[in-house]
Coordinates of C-alpha atoms (C1' of nucleotides) in Angstrom, one line a residue:
Chain H
M27 CA 0.0 0.0 0.0
P28 CA 1.4 3.4 -0.9
P29 CA 2.4 5.7 2.0
R30 CA -0.1 8.1 3.5
L31 CA 0.4 11.8 2.6
T32 CA 1.0 13.9 5.7
R33 CA 1.3 17.6 6.3
S34 CA 4.8 18.1 4.9
F35 CA 3.5 17.0 1.5
F36 CA 1.2 20.0 1.5
D37 CA 3.6 22.5 3.0
R38 CA 5.0 23.2 -0.5
P39 CA 4.1 25.6 -3.3
V40 CA 0.6 24.8 -4.6
L41 CA 1.9 24.5 -8.2
K42 CA 4.1 21.6 -7.1
V43 CA 1.5 19.9 -4.9
A44 CA -1.4 20.0 -7.4
P45 CA 0.2 17.8 -10.1
D46 CA 1.6 15.4 -7.4
L47 CA -2.0 14.8 -6.3
I48 CA -3.0 13.3 -9.7
G49 CA -3.1 9.5 -9.2
A50 CA -3.2 9.7 -5.4
I51 CA -6.0 7.8 -3.6
L52 CA -8.5 9.8 -1.6
L53 CA -11.0 8.2 0.8
V54 CA -13.5 9.7 3.1
D55 CA -14.8 7.1 5.6
G56 CA -13.5 4.5 3.2
V57 CA -15.3 5.9 0.2
G58 CA -13.4 7.4 -2.7
G59 CA -10.9 6.6 -5.4
V60 CA -8.1 7.9 -7.6
I61 CA -7.7 11.7 -8.0
V62 CA -7.8 12.4 -11.8
E63 CA -8.3 16.2 -11.9
V64 CA -7.4 19.2 -9.7
E65 CA -7.0 22.9 -10.0
A66 CA -4.4 25.1 -8.2
Y67 CA -5.3 28.4 -6.5
H68 CA -2.4 30.5 -5.4
H69 CA -2.7 33.4 -3.0
T70 CA -1.6 36.0 -5.6
D71 CA -4.2 34.7 -8.0
P72 CA -7.2 37.0 -8.5
A73 CA -9.4 33.9 -8.9
A74 CA -8.5 32.5 -5.5
H75 CA -10.8 32.9 -2.6
S76 CA -7.9 34.0 -0.4
Y77 CA -7.0 36.8 -2.8
G78 CA -9.0 39.5 -1.1
G79 CA -7.7 38.6 2.3
K80 CA -8.9 36.6 5.2
T81 CA -12.7 36.3 5.8
R82 CA -14.9 34.0 7.8
R83 CA -15.4 31.7 4.8
N84 CA -11.8 31.3 3.7
A85 CA -10.2 31.4 7.2
V86 CA -8.8 27.9 7.0
M87 CA -6.9 28.7 3.9
F88 CA -4.8 31.0 6.1
G89 CA -4.1 28.3 8.7
P90 CA -1.8 25.3 8.6
A91 CA -1.3 23.3 5.4
G92 CA -2.7 19.8 5.1
V93 CA -6.2 20.6 6.1
V94 CA -9.5 20.6 4.2
Y95 CA -11.2 23.8 3.0
V96 CA -14.9 23.3 2.0
Y97 CA -17.1 26.0 0.6
R98 CA -20.5 26.2 -0.9
S99 CA -20.8 26.9 -4.6
Y100 CA -23.8 28.5 -6.2
G101 CA -25.8 27.9 -3.1
I102 CA -26.2 24.3 -3.9
H103 CA -22.9 22.3 -4.1
W104 CA -20.0 21.8 -1.8
C105 CA -16.5 21.9 -3.1
L106 CA -13.4 20.2 -1.5
N107 CA -10.0 21.8 -1.4
F108 CA -6.7 20.9 0.2
V109 CA -4.8 23.8 1.9
C110 CA -1.2 24.2 0.8
E111 CA 1.9 26.3 1.7
A112 CA 0.7 27.8 4.9
E113 CA 3.7 30.0 5.6
G114 CA 2.2 33.4 5.4
S115 CA 0.3 32.7 2.3
A116 CA -3.0 31.0 1.6
S117 CA -3.3 28.6 -1.3
A118 CA -5.3 25.5 -2.0
V119 CA -6.0 22.8 -4.5
L120 CA -9.5 22.2 -5.7
I121 CA -10.3 18.5 -6.1
R122 CA -12.4 18.3 -9.3
A123 CA -12.7 14.6 -10.2
L124 CA -12.1 11.1 -9.0
E125 CA -12.1 7.7 -10.6
P126 CA -14.3 5.8 -8.1
T127 CA -12.7 2.6 -6.7
Q128 CA -14.0 2.1 -3.2
G129 CA -17.5 2.4 -1.8
I130 CA -19.1 2.7 -5.2
A131 CA -22.5 1.5 -3.8
A132 CA -22.4 4.3 -1.2
M133 CA -21.6 6.9 -3.9
R134 CA -24.4 5.7 -6.1
R135 CA -26.8 5.9 -3.2
R136 CA -25.7 9.5 -2.3
R137 CA -25.8 10.6 -6.0
G138 CA -29.0 8.8 -6.8
M139 CA -27.6 7.5 -10.1
A140 CA -25.9 4.4 -11.6
D141 CA -23.4 5.8 -14.1
E142 CA -20.0 5.3 -12.6
R143 CA -18.4 7.8 -14.8
A144 CA -20.7 10.6 -13.5
L145 CA -20.3 9.8 -9.8
C146 CA -17.3 12.1 -9.2
S147 CA -16.7 13.9 -12.5
G148 CA -16.9 17.4 -11.1
P149 CA -16.2 19.2 -7.8
G150 CA -19.9 19.3 -6.7
K151 CA -20.6 15.7 -7.7
L152 CA -17.4 14.5 -6.0
A153 CA -18.3 16.2 -2.7
E154 CA -21.8 14.7 -2.8
A155 CA -20.5 11.2 -3.6
L156 CA -18.0 11.3 -0.8
G157 CA -20.4 12.9 1.7
V158 CA -18.3 16.0 2.1
T159 CA -20.0 19.1 3.6
H160 CA -19.1 22.2 5.6
K161 CA -18.7 19.9 8.6
H162 CA -15.4 18.8 7.2
N163 CA -14.1 22.3 6.8
G164 CA -10.8 22.7 8.7
L165 CA -10.2 19.0 9.4
A166 CA -6.7 17.5 8.9
L167 CA -6.2 15.3 5.9
D168 CA -4.0 12.8 7.7
R169 CA -6.8 11.9 10.2
K170 CA -10.1 10.3 10.1
P171 CA -12.4 10.4 8.3
F172 CA -9.8 11.2 5.6
E173 CA -7.3 8.8 4.1
L174 CA -4.9 10.0 1.4
R175 CA -2.2 7.9 -0.2
A176 CA 0.5 8.8 -2.6
R177 CA 0.3 7.6 -6.2
A178 CA 1.9 4.2 -6.8
Q179 CA 3.4 4.7 -10.2
K180 CA 4.5 7.3 -12.7
L181 CA 1.9 8.6 -15.0
E182 CA 1.2 11.2 -17.6
I183 CA -0.3 14.5 -16.6
V184 CA -2.0 17.0 -18.9
T185 CA -2.6 20.7 -18.1
G186 CA -5.1 23.3 -19.3
P187 CA -7.0 26.4 -18.3
R188 CA -9.2 26.3 -15.2
I189 CA -13.0 26.0 -15.4
G190 CA -15.8 28.3 -14.3
I191 CA -13.7 31.3 -13.3
S192 CA -13.7 34.8 -14.7
K193 CA -10.3 36.1 -13.5
A194 CA -6.9 34.8 -14.5
V195 CA -8.6 32.5 -16.9
E196 CA -5.4 32.1 -19.0
Q197 CA -3.4 30.4 -16.3
P198 CA -3.0 26.7 -17.1
W199 CA -3.4 25.5 -13.5
R200 CA -5.8 22.7 -14.2
Y201 CA -4.2 19.3 -14.0
G202 CA -5.5 15.9 -15.2
L203 CA -4.6 12.3 -15.7
K204 CA -4.0 11.8 -19.4
G205 CA -6.7 9.7 -21.1
S206 CA -8.9 9.3 -18.0
R207 CA -12.5 8.6 -18.6
F208 CA -13.5 10.2 -15.3
L209 CA -12.6 13.9 -16.0
S210 CA -15.2 16.6 -15.4
R211 CA -14.6 17.8 -19.0
P212 CA -12.0 17.0 -21.6
F213 CA -8.8 18.9 -21.7
P214 CA -8.3 21.1 -24.8
V215 CA -6.1 19.5 -27.4
S216 CA -2.8 21.3 -27.4
R217 CA -2.0 23.0 -30.7
R218 CA 1.0 24.6 -32.2
Chain W
dT13 C1' -29.2 45.4 6.7
dG14 C1' -29.9 44.1 1.7
dG15 C1' -28.7 43.1 -3.1
dG16 C1' -25.6 41.0 -6.3
dC17 C1' -23.0 37.1 -7.3
dG18 C1' -20.5 32.5 -7.7
dA19 C1' -14.0 27.4 -8.3
dT20 C1' -21.8 24.0 -10.5
dT21 C1' -25.1 20.7 -12.1
dC22 C1' -28.9 19.1 -14.7
dG23 C1' -32.6 19.2 -17.9
dC24 C1' -34.5 20.9 -22.0
dT25 C1' -33.8 22.6 -26.8
Chain B
dG28 C1' -25.7 25.3 -26.0
dC29 C1' -28.6 27.8 -22.5
dG30 C1' -30.7 29.0 -18.3
dA31 C1' -32.8 28.0 -13.8
dA32 C1' -32.1 26.4 -9.2
dT33 C1' -30.6 28.1 -4.7
dC34 C1' -28.2 30.3 -0.6
dG35 C1' -24.2 31.8 2.0
dC36 C1' -20.9 35.2 1.7
dC37 C1' -19.3 39.9 1.2
dC38 C1' -19.4 44.7 0.8
dA39 C1' -21.8 48.9 -0.1
dC40 C1' -25.4 51.7 1.8

DNA sequence: TGGGCGATTCGCT
DNA sequence: GCGAATCGCCCAC
């Protein structure tokens, strides 16, 4: 079994942590799978929640690295983030998609659907499938109910522009597992 | 204290 | 492809 990821893994620049998370295994109460898509949000990034300074909502982004930041999106969905690089900054990685491997029956129940490819193919879907809510905000990633393990082998990672934001759209800070069928959306084909 | 808005999803066209 | 659903957060009044 691959080693658990602990706080030191996250206490690095977010642009290094984000691609290293692709292929890692994320479980919440034993339910989850392989991370196939993430986005990085750096504290100097106008699209990051922490950009405008500390508020009640984003407070955990300004705390220690290696904890979970959960926020509500569009009044409906929850989105799961991992806090990085705590030293005076405030950055995080948004977990956008998983390839389900464990607890698939529980995910289907929570999502009310059968299609395995659509269980975790988007940040809101993923949070619903894993049962993540505001109650998890601020919890440490190396403790229950979370379990996070490093990826077992080398793999190919693709990058592209982030999704659903209006600021700093051009930054290619979305990372994905090449060829995965469980992405929230395809990555644009790179052209020259 | 209130109005505008969003790191989304889903169903309908 | 487009737009509604839906509500907590945030800042301006």
